[in-house]
Amino acid sequence: HKYNMSACKTLVQRNFVEKRRIKHRHYRAEFLLTTHFQALQFPPFTTCPLLIPSDSDQNMNVDDHPQIQYVSFNQENTFLTVGTKTGFSIYNCNPFGSHFDMGEGSGYRKVEMLLSTSLVAVVGAGDQAGIQQTKLMLWNTATKKKINQLNFTTPIRAVRMNRKRLVIILDKLVHIFDLQKLVRLETYDIAENEEGICSLSSNSETSLLAVPSSEGKGIVKLINCNIPGEPHKIDAHKSRLGAIALNFDGTLLATASEKGTMIRVFSTQSHELLCTFFRGKSYVTIHCLSFSRTGKFVVVTSDRPTIHIFKVPDVETKVEARPSVFRSTFSDYVSAQKNFAHVTIKLNPMPKLMCAINDASDKSTAELYVVTSQGDFITYTLDTEEGGECKRISSSVIAAP
């Protein structure tokens, strides 16, 4: 058999992931095929939009977007912020389209939008003088001007905002600022947190902050950012925390450990364990854990191809609520609930997936937004009554500013 560059490239693009042994009398076909695979040079991903053949067969070979460094949804799940090597952008989620572009040639590692306002907090990627990872800048996208900046001595790992508070997460510290005056109110010790694991309630009347506690692995520290006082704690997992999320009002806390097998939902007021969700037996790295806008659903993504959506029971009908004292693993598996809905996206190699659910109390369907690290924005329809497999309705490509 004769194999040229064109034939090998076609094999790759059709997702021939498994190693194909080609029997040849001199066993040279396999060597030639492997050599061509290694020599392939693919065009930038922006010229190759994500093409999904069907909802049940979503396989393709892709590489990470060469420009994108950070993606995040705003607190209302209506806008997407994107940090790139040359600037940052904001996109409308429905319909998907560009809302704001700042392409000044500088890279940004963190881009956080305050609700649906023109205030954006950005952190540099450290690849240009003046925009180090230790500097936070506040931008007004309406005027395209920088409002203010804050400097720290160590890299900023995460930024969170609501209308009253600005929270800065460092490696072992969390700083709480008054957003209007940019005055530091409190500083707390936290567990080593290079991943920037944290969550701040979007409702400024509660301003509840959840961070990993330095008192022990698997413990969540709850801080009331409006009222100074001793933080509360919830013993969520035996192992180290992998992800945490608060709902919009800060009444519910979802947690996952570094193992990623179980998702637990707690009441932040009583600290009771309300329910446990079973993601899977295998250990995974959780990439995204978030509540829907109404708090009725929790969506989880990992380094596996399935996106899990769980339905949170009403507080009045909660499943065997109990204090946050850790139970046995066997008891966890017995009481855990399986996913309510799902999406399977098989990519090779598997990229990071960020998700958000935009739902409303008076609607029987919701929108699931999926962003891949290759720069694709995919919208699915979620049946909030029946669940099951979500249906893809559109796909777009994110372009660097």
mmCIF file of C-alpha atoms in Angstrom:
data_model
loop_
_atom_site.group_PDB
_atom_site.id
_atom_site.type_symbol
_atom_site.label_atom_id
_atom_site.label_comp_id
_atom_site.label_asym_id
_atom_site.label_seq_id
_atom_site.Cartn_x
_atom_site.Cartn_y
_atom_site.Cartn_z
ATOM 1 C CA HIS A 1 0.000 0.000 0.000
ATOM 2 C CA LYS A 2 1.132 3.515 -0.726
ATOM 3 C CA TYR A 3 0.507 6.218 1.931
ATOM 4 C CA ASN A 4 1.117 9.879 1.177
ATOM 5 C CA MET A 5 0.614 12.993 3.323
ATOM 6 C CA SER A 6 -2.911 13.623 2.047
ATOM 7 C CA ALA A 7 -4.108 10.126 2.905
ATOM 8 C CA CYS A 8 -2.640 10.242 6.416
ATOM 9 C CA LYS A 9 -4.159 13.658 7.110
ATOM 10 C CA THR A 10 -7.576 12.314 6.062
ATOM 11 C CA LEU A 11 -7.194 9.432 8.506
ATOM 12 C CA VAL A 12 -6.428 11.818 11.356
ATOM 13 C CA GLN A 13 -9.311 14.150 10.589
ATOM 14 C CA ARG A 14 -11.714 11.205 10.528
ATOM 15 C CA ASN A 15 -10.613 10.384 14.068
ATOM 16 C CA PHE A 16 -8.596 7.234 13.515
ATOM 17 C CA VAL A 17 -7.406 7.379 17.137
ATOM 18 C CA GLU A 18 -6.590 3.697 17.601
ATOM 19 C CA LYS A 19 -3.319 2.476 16.307
ATOM 20 C CA ARG A 20 -3.885 0.741 12.949
ATOM 21 C CA ARG A 21 -1.421 -1.987 12.265
ATOM 22 C CA ILE A 22 -1.000 -2.404 8.515
ATOM 23 C CA LYS A 23 0.174 -5.849 7.567
ATOM 24 C CA HIS A 24 2.829 -5.715 4.937
ATOM 25 C CA ARG A 25 5.235 -8.335 3.821
ATOM 26 C CA HIS A 26 8.136 -6.106 4.813
ATOM 27 C CA TYR A 27 6.197 -4.434 7.727
ATOM 28 C CA ARG A 28 7.106 -1.038 6.309
ATOM 29 C CA ALA A 29 3.600 0.330 5.863
ATOM 30 C CA GLU A 30 3.166 0.809 9.623
ATOM 31 C CA PHE A 31 6.456 2.663 9.897
ATOM 32 C CA LEU A 32 5.586 4.977 7.001
ATOM 33 C CA LEU A 33 2.115 5.675 8.422
ATOM 34 C CA THR A 34 3.515 6.541 11.867
ATOM 35 C CA THR A 35 6.135 8.821 10.297
ATOM 36 C CA HIS A 36 3.494 10.756 8.357
ATOM 37 C CA PHE A 37 1.316 11.148 11.463
ATOM 38 C CA GLN A 38 4.184 12.777 13.328
ATOM 39 C CA ALA A 39 4.997 15.086 10.397
ATOM 40 C CA LEU A 40 1.495 16.507 9.942
ATOM 41 C CA GLN A 41 1.061 20.251 10.415
ATOM 42 C CA PHE A 42 -2.531 21.364 10.925
ATOM 43 C CA PRO A 43 -3.872 24.856 10.157
ATOM 44 C CA PRO A 44 -4.983 27.162 13.017
ATOM 45 C CA PHE A 45 -8.212 25.964 14.577
ATOM 46 C CA THR A 46 -10.022 29.212 13.773
ATOM 47 C CA THR A 47 -10.127 28.085 10.148
ATOM 48 C CA CYS A 48 -11.659 24.723 11.108
ATOM 49 C CA PRO A 49 -15.000 25.233 12.893
ATOM 50 C CA LEU A 50 -16.238 22.441 15.149
ATOM 51 C CA LEU A 51 -18.380 20.042 13.143
ATOM 52 C CA ILE A 52 -20.466 17.611 15.198
ATOM 53 C CA PRO A 53 -22.027 14.837 13.127
ATOM 54 C CA SER A 54 -24.846 14.044 15.548
ATOM 55 C CA ASP A 55 -25.888 14.309 19.191
ATOM 56 C CA SER A 56 -24.858 10.719 19.897
ATOM 57 C CA ASP A 57 -21.703 10.538 17.760
ATOM 58 C CA GLN A 58 -19.471 13.482 18.514
ATOM 59 C CA ASN A 59 -15.940 12.321 17.786
ATOM 60 C CA MET A 60 -13.124 14.356 16.326
ATOM 61 C CA ASN A 61 -9.405 15.099 16.591
ATOM 62 C CA VAL A 62 -8.631 18.615 17.781
ATOM 63 C CA ASP A 63 -5.933 20.674 19.462
ATOM 64 C CA ASP A 64 -6.323 23.508 21.954
ATOM 65 C CA HIS A 65 -6.950 26.962 20.551
ATOM 66 C CA PRO A 66 -3.557 28.673 20.105
ATOM 67 C CA GLN A 67 -4.799 31.987 21.530
ATOM 68 C CA ILE A 68 -7.365 31.290 24.269
ATOM 69 C CA GLN A 69 -6.029 31.283 27.825
ATOM 70 C CA TYR A 70 -9.178 31.732 29.905
ATOM 71 C CA VAL A 71 -12.975 31.500 29.575
ATOM 72 C CA SER A 72 -15.682 32.285 32.108
ATOM 73 C CA PHE A 73 -19.406 33.001 32.230
ATOM 74 C CA ASN A 74 -20.870 35.986 34.018
ATOM 75 C CA GLN A 75 -23.043 35.388 37.097
ATOM 76 C CA GLU A 76 -26.279 35.424 35.095
ATOM 77 C CA ASN A 77 -24.968 32.982 32.461
ATOM 78 C CA THR A 78 -25.769 35.453 29.692
ATOM 79 C CA PHE A 79 -22.247 36.551 28.679
ATOM 80 C CA LEU A 80 -18.965 34.753 28.041
ATOM 81 C CA THR A 81 -15.611 36.377 28.812
ATOM 82 C CA VAL A 82 -12.478 35.204 27.019
ATOM 83 C CA GLY A 83 -8.842 35.985 27.814
ATOM 84 C CA THR A 84 -6.338 35.488 25.005
ATOM 85 C CA LYS A 85 -2.664 36.070 24.291
ATOM 86 C CA THR A 86 -3.480 39.355 22.582
ATOM 87 C CA GLY A 87 -6.356 40.815 24.656
ATOM 88 C CA PHE A 88 -9.794 39.889 25.952
ATOM 89 C CA SER A 89 -13.300 39.613 24.534
ATOM 90 C CA ILE A 90 -16.914 39.408 25.690
ATOM 91 C CA TYR A 91 -19.587 37.473 23.820
ATOM 92 C CA ASN A 92 -23.364 37.356 24.063
ATOM 93 C CA CYS A 93 -24.573 33.826 24.745
ATOM 94 C CA ASN A 94 -28.010 34.094 23.120
ATOM 95 C CA PRO A 95 -27.725 34.715 20.288
ATOM 96 C CA PHE A 96 -23.997 34.070 20.245
ATOM 97 C CA GLY A 97 -22.017 37.050 18.982
ATOM 98 C CA SER A 98 -19.268 39.505 19.813
ATOM 99 C CA HIS A 99 -20.145 42.112 22.449
ATOM 100 C CA PHE A 100 -16.746 43.677 23.185
ATOM 101 C CA ASP A 101 -13.141 43.278 21.984
ATOM 102 C CA MET A 102 -9.954 44.654 23.486
ATOM 103 C CA GLY A 103 -7.025 43.570 21.346
ATOM 104 C CA GLU A 104 -4.106 45.585 22.648
ATOM 105 C CA GLY A 105 -1.429 42.939 22.184
ATOM 106 C CA SER A 106 -1.246 41.967 25.868
ATOM 107 C CA GLY A 107 -2.169 38.543 27.244
ATOM 108 C CA TYR A 108 -4.792 38.008 29.976
ATOM 109 C CA ARG A 109 -5.160 35.014 32.289
ATOM 110 C CA LYS A 110 -8.293 36.115 34.190
ATOM 111 C CA VAL A 111 -11.302 38.009 32.844
ATOM 112 C CA GLU A 112 -14.339 38.415 35.115
ATOM 113 C CA MET A 113 -17.465 40.391 34.266
ATOM 114 C CA LEU A 114 -19.781 41.919 36.890
ATOM 115 C CA LEU A 115 -23.260 40.586 36.066
ATOM 116 C CA SER A 116 -24.314 42.290 32.791
ATOM 117 C CA THR A 117 -22.600 45.619 33.494
ATOM 118 C CA SER A 118 -19.655 47.285 31.757
ATOM 119 C CA LEU A 119 -17.269 46.546 34.666
ATOM 120 C CA VAL A 120 -14.652 43.882 33.962
ATOM 121 C CA ALA A 121 -11.757 42.737 36.148
ATOM 122 C CA VAL A 122 -8.700 41.381 34.302
ATOM 123 C CA VAL A 123 -5.369 39.876 35.340
ATOM 124 C CA GLY A 124 -2.367 39.815 33.034
ATOM 125 C CA ALA A 125 -0.637 36.685 31.807
ATOM 126 C CA GLY A 126 2.782 37.998 32.802
ATOM 127 C CA ASP A 127 4.115 37.983 29.248
ATOM 128 C CA GLN A 128 4.291 41.772 28.893
ATOM 129 C CA ALA A 129 5.768 44.478 31.102
ATOM 130 C CA GLY A 130 3.121 46.199 33.186
ATOM 131 C CA ILE A 131 0.523 43.403 33.117
ATOM 132 C CA GLN A 132 2.001 40.833 35.451
ATOM 133 C CA GLN A 133 -0.030 38.102 37.124
ATOM 134 C CA THR A 134 0.207 40.095 40.352
ATOM 135 C CA LYS A 135 -1.753 43.052 38.988
ATOM 136 C CA LEU A 136 -5.559 43.368 38.856
ATOM 137 C CA MET A 137 -7.050 45.957 36.496
ATOM 138 C CA LEU A 138 -10.648 47.179 36.413
ATOM 139 C CA TRP A 139 -11.947 48.168 32.965
ATOM 140 C CA ASN A 140 -15.022 50.032 31.829
ATOM 141 C CA THR A 141 -15.953 48.374 28.551
ATOM 142 C CA ALA A 142 -18.382 51.195 27.683
ATOM 143 C CA THR A 143 -15.560 53.765 27.581
ATOM 144 C CA LYS A 144 -12.746 51.277 26.851
ATOM 145 C CA LYS A 145 -10.729 52.785 29.671
ATOM 146 C CA LYS A 146 -8.967 51.404 32.711
ATOM 147 C CA ILE A 147 -10.636 52.584 35.943
ATOM 148 C CA ASN A 148 -8.233 51.406 38.611
ATOM 149 C CA GLN A 149 -5.746 48.722 39.542
ATOM 150 C CA LEU A 150 -4.565 46.729 42.558
ATOM 151 C CA ASN A 151 -1.081 45.285 43.012
ATOM 152 C CA PHE A 152 -0.120 42.201 45.019
ATOM 153 C CA THR A 153 3.150 40.478 45.844
ATOM 154 C CA THR A 154 2.123 37.000 44.651
ATOM 155 C CA PRO A 155 0.197 35.825 41.557
ATOM 156 C CA ILE A 156 -3.572 36.275 41.559
ATOM 157 C CA ARG A 157 -5.250 32.880 41.297
ATOM 158 C CA ALA A 158 -8.894 33.957 41.013
ATOM 159 C CA VAL A 159 -11.138 37.030 41.001
ATOM 160 C CA ARG A 160 -14.815 37.180 41.986
ATOM 161 C CA MET A 161 -17.245 40.118 42.164
ATOM 162 C CA ASN A 162 -20.757 41.133 43.028
ATOM 163 C CA ARG A 163 -22.206 44.638 43.289
ATOM 164 C CA LYS A 164 -20.710 45.211 46.749
ATOM 165 C CA ARG A 165 -17.602 43.073 47.055
ATOM 166 C CA LEU A 166 -14.421 42.263 45.162
ATOM 167 C CA VAL A 167 -12.610 39.070 46.172
ATOM 168 C CA ILE A 168 -8.984 38.320 45.287
ATOM 169 C CA ILE A 169 -7.646 34.788 45.756
ATOM 170 C CA LEU A 170 -3.893 34.337 46.200
ATOM 171 C CA ASP A 171 -1.953 31.131 46.910
ATOM 172 C CA LYS A 172 -2.738 31.048 50.653
ATOM 173 C CA LEU A 173 -4.732 34.219 51.257
ATOM 174 C CA VAL A 174 -8.070 35.742 50.294
ATOM 175 C CA HIS A 175 -8.539 39.521 50.264
ATOM 176 C CA ILE A 176 -12.009 41.064 50.446
ATOM 177 C CA PHE A 177 -12.507 44.614 49.113
ATOM 178 C CA ASP A 178 -15.333 47.102 49.034
ATOM 179 C CA LEU A 179 -15.934 47.281 45.290
ATOM 180 C CA GLN A 180 -17.101 50.897 45.265
ATOM 181 C CA LYS A 181 -14.216 52.326 47.289
ATOM 182 C CA LEU A 182 -11.610 49.627 46.593
ATOM 183 C CA VAL A 183 -10.835 49.523 50.307
ATOM 184 C CA ARG A 184 -9.591 46.263 51.784
ATOM 185 C CA LEU A 185 -12.033 45.011 54.417
ATOM 186 C CA GLU A 186 -10.709 41.604 55.509
ATOM 187 C CA THR A 187 -7.947 39.106 54.837
ATOM 188 C CA TYR A 188 -8.239 35.396 55.636
ATOM 189 C CA ASP A 189 -5.877 32.430 55.552
ATOM 190 C CA ILE A 190 -6.934 29.615 53.242
ATOM 191 C CA ALA A 191 -5.493 26.296 52.104
ATOM 192 C CA GLU A 192 -2.844 26.367 49.401
ATOM 193 C CA ASN A 193 -4.916 27.187 46.363
ATOM 194 C CA GLU A 194 -2.914 27.473 43.173
ATOM 195 C CA GLU A 195 -5.995 26.410 41.167
ATOM 196 C CA GLY A 196 -8.000 29.374 42.490
ATOM 197 C CA ILE A 197 -10.877 27.263 43.830
ATOM 198 C CA CYS A 198 -13.544 29.592 45.236
ATOM 199 C CA SER A 199 -17.094 30.863 44.797
ATOM 200 C CA LEU A 200 -18.848 34.118 45.709
ATOM 201 C CA SER A 201 -22.627 34.451 45.796
ATOM 202 C CA SER A 202 -23.839 36.851 43.108
ATOM 203 C CA ASN A 203 -26.502 38.272 45.400
ATOM 204 C CA SER A 204 -24.740 41.196 47.097
ATOM 205 C CA GLU A 205 -27.187 41.080 50.017
ATOM 206 C CA THR A 206 -25.678 37.769 51.114
ATOM 207 C CA SER A 207 -22.121 38.085 49.681
ATOM 208 C CA LEU A 208 -21.194 34.595 50.895
ATOM 209 C CA LEU A 209 -17.721 33.390 49.950
ATOM 210 C CA ALA A 210 -16.674 29.724 49.869
ATOM 211 C CA VAL A 211 -12.966 28.803 49.837
ATOM 212 C CA PRO A 212 -10.825 25.782 50.827
ATOM 213 C CA SER A 213 -10.072 25.924 54.540
ATOM 214 C CA SER A 214 -6.533 25.740 55.906
ATOM 215 C CA GLU A 215 -7.849 23.659 58.830
ATOM 216 C CA GLY A 216 -7.830 20.450 56.836
ATOM 217 C CA LYS A 217 -8.318 18.974 53.381
ATOM 218 C CA GLY A 218 -11.897 18.625 52.244
ATOM 219 C CA ILE A 219 -13.132 21.435 54.495
ATOM 220 C CA VAL A 220 -14.923 24.461 53.014
ATOM 221 C CA LYS A 221 -14.630 27.822 54.756
ATOM 222 C CA LEU A 222 -17.750 30.016 54.487
ATOM 223 C CA ILE A 223 -17.146 33.756 54.889
ATOM 224 C CA ASN A 224 -19.841 36.432 55.125
ATOM 225 C CA CYS A 225 -18.235 39.296 53.222
ATOM 226 C CA ASN A 226 -20.839 41.819 54.434
ATOM 227 C CA ILE A 227 -20.589 41.131 58.163
ATOM 228 C CA PRO A 228 -17.113 40.695 59.712
ATOM 229 C CA GLY A 229 -16.913 37.689 61.981
ATOM 230 C CA GLU A 230 -15.648 34.166 62.454
ATOM 231 C CA PRO A 231 -16.073 32.054 59.295
ATOM 232 C CA HIS A 232 -18.115 28.857 59.391
ATOM 233 C CA LYS A 233 -16.933 25.552 57.983
ATOM 234 C CA ILE A 234 -18.426 22.507 56.282
ATOM 235 C CA ASP A 235 -16.678 19.128 56.284
ATOM 236 C CA ALA A 236 -17.415 18.207 52.696
ATOM 237 C CA HIS A 237 -14.916 15.486 51.722
ATOM 238 C CA LYS A 238 -12.177 13.286 53.110
ATOM 239 C CA SER A 239 -9.787 14.178 50.313
ATOM 240 C CA ARG A 240 -8.672 17.532 48.972
ATOM 241 C CA LEU A 241 -11.278 19.778 47.349
ATOM 242 C CA GLY A 242 -11.411 19.757 43.560
ATOM 243 C CA ALA A 243 -14.210 22.272 42.929
ATOM 244 C CA ILE A 244 -16.818 24.312 44.804
ATOM 245 C CA ALA A 245 -19.788 26.409 43.660
ATOM 246 C CA LEU A 246 -22.490 28.539 45.283
ATOM 247 C CA ASN A 247 -25.883 29.217 43.788
ATOM 248 C CA PHE A 248 -26.873 32.789 42.912
ATOM 249 C CA ASP A 249 -28.244 33.641 46.388
ATOM 250 C CA GLY A 250 -25.570 31.724 48.298
ATOM 251 C CA THR A 251 -28.037 29.361 49.994
ATOM 252 C CA LEU A 252 -26.646 26.181 48.393
ATOM 253 C CA LEU A 253 -23.067 24.921 48.160
ATOM 254 C CA ALA A 254 -21.939 22.228 45.712
ATOM 255 C CA THR A 255 -18.586 20.505 46.239
ATOM 256 C CA ALA A 256 -16.402 17.902 44.570
ATOM 257 C CA SER A 257 -13.186 16.349 45.806
ATOM 258 C CA GLU A 258 -10.015 15.883 43.801
ATOM 259 C CA LYS A 259 -11.266 12.360 43.017
ATOM 260 C CA GLY A 260 -14.320 13.761 41.220
ATOM 261 C CA THR A 261 -16.590 10.762 41.830
ATOM 262 C CA MET A 262 -19.240 12.450 43.986
ATOM 263 C CA ILE A 263 -20.903 15.870 43.965
ATOM 264 C CA ARG A 264 -22.402 16.983 47.283
ATOM 265 C CA VAL A 265 -24.885 19.789 47.860
ATOM 266 C CA PHE A 266 -25.114 21.464 51.276
ATOM 267 C CA SER A 267 -27.288 24.114 52.866
ATOM 268 C CA THR A 268 -25.075 27.082 53.735
ATOM 269 C CA GLN A 269 -27.460 28.071 56.546
ATOM 270 C CA SER A 270 -27.880 24.767 58.403
ATOM 271 C CA HIS A 271 -24.703 23.154 56.974
ATOM 272 C CA GLU A 272 -26.774 20.029 56.310
ATOM 273 C CA LEU A 273 -25.961 17.677 53.455
ATOM 274 C CA LEU A 274 -29.007 17.926 51.197
ATOM 275 C CA CYS A 275 -28.115 15.429 48.488
ATOM 276 C CA THR A 276 -25.273 13.518 46.848
ATOM 277 C CA PHE A 277 -24.840 13.063 43.101
ATOM 278 C CA PHE A 278 -22.912 10.192 41.522
ATOM 279 C CA ARG A 279 -20.685 11.349 38.660
ATOM 280 C CA GLY A 280 -18.829 8.073 38.109
ATOM 281 C CA LYS A 281 -16.558 5.445 39.653
ATOM 282 C CA SER A 282 -13.344 6.525 37.949
ATOM 283 C CA TYR A 283 -11.222 9.328 39.358
ATOM 284 C CA VAL A 284 -11.274 12.472 37.213
ATOM 285 C CA THR A 285 -10.215 16.101 37.310
ATOM 286 C CA ILE A 286 -13.236 18.388 37.580
ATOM 287 C CA HIS A 287 -12.982 21.289 35.114
ATOM 288 C CA CYS A 288 -16.313 22.972 35.808
ATOM 289 C CA LEU A 289 -18.893 22.827 38.600
ATOM 290 C CA SER A 290 -21.718 25.358 38.579
ATOM 291 C CA PHE A 291 -25.367 25.955 39.409
ATOM 292 C CA SER A 292 -27.931 27.037 36.859
ATOM 293 C CA ARG A 293 -29.319 30.570 37.116
ATOM 294 C CA THR A 294 -32.294 29.398 39.223
ATOM 295 C CA GLY A 295 -30.237 26.956 41.284
ATOM 296 C CA LYS A 296 -32.379 23.996 40.196
ATOM 297 C CA PHE A 297 -29.555 22.260 38.345
ATOM 298 C CA VAL A 298 -25.863 21.513 38.826
ATOM 299 C CA VAL A 299 -23.659 20.936 35.777
ATOM 300 C CA VAL A 300 -20.311 19.141 35.958
ATOM 301 C CA THR A 301 -17.550 18.670 33.393
ATOM 302 C CA SER A 302 -14.287 16.774 33.743
ATOM 303 C CA ASP A 303 -11.560 15.230 31.617
ATOM 304 C CA ARG A 304 -14.106 12.593 30.546
ATOM 305 C CA PRO A 305 -16.424 13.108 27.543
ATOM 306 C CA THR A 306 -19.732 13.162 29.455
ATOM 307 C CA ILE A 307 -21.217 16.408 30.764
ATOM 308 C CA HIS A 308 -23.430 15.586 33.754
ATOM 309 C CA ILE A 309 -26.477 17.626 34.731
ATOM 310 C CA PHE A 310 -28.078 16.934 38.111
ATOM 311 C CA LYS A 311 -31.431 18.153 39.358
ATOM 312 C CA VAL A 312 -31.354 19.656 42.859
ATOM 313 C CA PRO A 313 -34.380 18.618 44.951
ATOM 314 C CA ASP A 314 -36.466 21.297 46.634
ATOM 315 C CA VAL A 315 -35.484 22.027 50.224
ATOM 316 C CA GLU A 316 -38.937 20.881 51.339
ATOM 317 C CA THR A 317 -38.465 17.516 49.572
ATOM 318 C CA LYS A 318 -34.722 17.106 50.148
ATOM 319 C CA VAL A 319 -33.352 13.591 50.271
ATOM 320 C CA GLU A 320 -32.459 12.553 53.808
ATOM 321 C CA ALA A 321 -30.785 15.768 54.918
ATOM 322 C CA ARG A 322 -28.086 15.263 57.545
ATOM 323 C CA PRO A 323 -25.257 17.193 59.208
ATOM 324 C CA SER A 324 -22.015 17.579 57.305
ATOM 325 C CA VAL A 325 -20.255 14.824 59.222
ATOM 326 C CA PHE A 326 -18.568 12.589 56.714
ATOM 327 C CA ARG A 327 -20.186 9.215 56.120
ATOM 328 C CA SER A 328 -18.775 5.985 54.700
ATOM 329 C CA THR A 329 -18.033 5.640 51.021
ATOM 330 C CA PHE A 330 -20.492 2.736 50.777
ATOM 331 C CA SER A 331 -23.301 4.860 52.213
ATOM 332 C CA ASP A 332 -22.445 7.574 49.698
ATOM 333 C CA TYR A 333 -22.804 5.232 46.743
ATOM 334 C CA VAL A 334 -26.092 3.807 48.013
ATOM 335 C CA SER A 335 -27.791 7.189 48.494
ATOM 336 C CA ALA A 336 -26.238 9.037 45.522
ATOM 337 C CA GLN A 337 -28.481 10.131 42.670
ATOM 338 C CA LYS A 338 -27.505 9.663 39.024
ATOM 339 C CA ASN A 339 -27.552 12.407 36.455
ATOM 340 C CA PHE A 340 -30.833 13.915 35.297
ATOM 341 C CA ALA A 341 -29.513 14.882 31.866
ATOM 342 C CA HIS A 342 -26.276 14.597 29.946
ATOM 343 C CA VAL A 343 -24.259 15.430 26.849
ATOM 344 C CA THR A 344 -21.443 13.318 25.432
ATOM 345 C CA ILE A 345 -18.708 15.073 23.478
ATOM 346 C CA LYS A 346 -15.809 12.798 22.584
ATOM 347 C CA LEU A 347 -12.720 14.748 21.599
ATOM 348 C CA ASN A 348 -9.224 13.437 21.115
ATOM 349 C CA PRO A 349 -7.304 14.725 22.926
ATOM 350 C CA MET A 350 -10.002 15.606 25.443
ATOM 351 C CA PRO A 351 -10.031 19.389 26.037
ATOM 352 C CA LYS A 352 -11.331 21.342 28.980
ATOM 353 C CA LEU A 353 -15.060 22.037 28.850
ATOM 354 C CA MET A 354 -16.755 24.973 30.550
ATOM 355 C CA CYS A 355 -20.541 24.947 30.930
ATOM 356 C CA ALA A 356 -23.414 27.127 32.093
ATOM 357 C CA ILE A 357 -27.170 26.619 32.214
ATOM 358 C CA ASN A 358 -29.480 29.532 31.523
ATOM 359 C CA ASP A 359 -32.902 28.542 32.893
ATOM 360 C CA ALA A 360 -36.086 30.206 34.124
ATOM 361 C CA SER A 361 -38.680 29.045 36.620
ATOM 362 C CA ASP A 362 -41.579 29.449 34.178
ATOM 363 C CA LYS A 363 -40.038 27.531 31.246
ATOM 364 C CA SER A 364 -39.964 23.796 30.520
ATOM 365 C CA THR A 365 -36.666 24.047 28.631
ATOM 366 C CA ALA A 366 -33.312 25.639 29.363
ATOM 367 C CA GLU A 367 -30.165 26.378 27.404
ATOM 368 C CA LEU A 368 -26.907 24.598 28.094
ATOM 369 C CA TYR A 369 -23.830 26.488 26.886
ATOM 370 C CA VAL A 370 -20.627 24.502 26.323
ATOM 371 C CA VAL A 371 -17.256 26.114 25.615
ATOM 372 C CA THR A 372 -14.257 24.031 24.604
ATOM 373 C CA SER A 373 -10.625 24.980 24.978
ATOM 374 C CA GLN A 374 -10.372 24.799 21.175
ATOM 375 C CA GLY A 375 -12.595 27.876 20.994
ATOM 376 C CA ASP A 376 -16.005 26.412 20.212
ATOM 377 C CA PHE A 377 -19.285 27.634 21.673
ATOM 378 C CA ILE A 378 -22.067 25.039 21.471
ATOM 379 C CA THR A 379 -25.677 25.532 22.575
ATOM 380 C CA TYR A 380 -27.902 22.645 23.666
ATOM 381 C CA THR A 381 -31.528 22.443 24.753
ATOM 382 C CA LEU A 382 -32.183 20.922 28.175
ATOM 383 C CA ASP A 383 -35.640 19.486 28.904
ATOM 384 C CA THR A 384 -36.134 20.589 32.516
ATOM 385 C CA GLU A 385 -39.061 18.183 33.012
ATOM 386 C CA GLU A 386 -37.871 14.953 31.396
ATOM 387 C CA GLY A 387 -34.089 15.330 31.292
ATOM 388 C CA GLY A 388 -32.224 12.795 29.164
ATOM 389 C CA GLU A 389 -29.797 13.622 26.370
ATOM 390 C CA CYS A 390 -29.600 17.310 25.536
ATOM 391 C CA LYS A 391 -30.118 18.322 21.923
ATOM 392 C CA ARG A 392 -27.601 20.442 20.070
ATOM 393 C CA ILE A 393 -29.117 23.484 18.373
ATOM 394 C CA SER A 394 -26.135 25.597 17.295
ATOM 395 C CA SER A 395 -22.344 25.811 17.163
ATOM 396 C CA SER A 396 -20.050 28.817 16.751
ATOM 397 C CA VAL A 397 -16.334 29.577 16.822
ATOM 398 C CA ILE A 398 -14.610 32.040 19.150
ATOM 399 C CA ALA A 399 -12.137 34.289 17.364
ATOM 400 C CA ALA A 400 -9.225 35.958 19.161
ATOM 401 C CA PRO A 401 -9.387 39.801 19.305
#
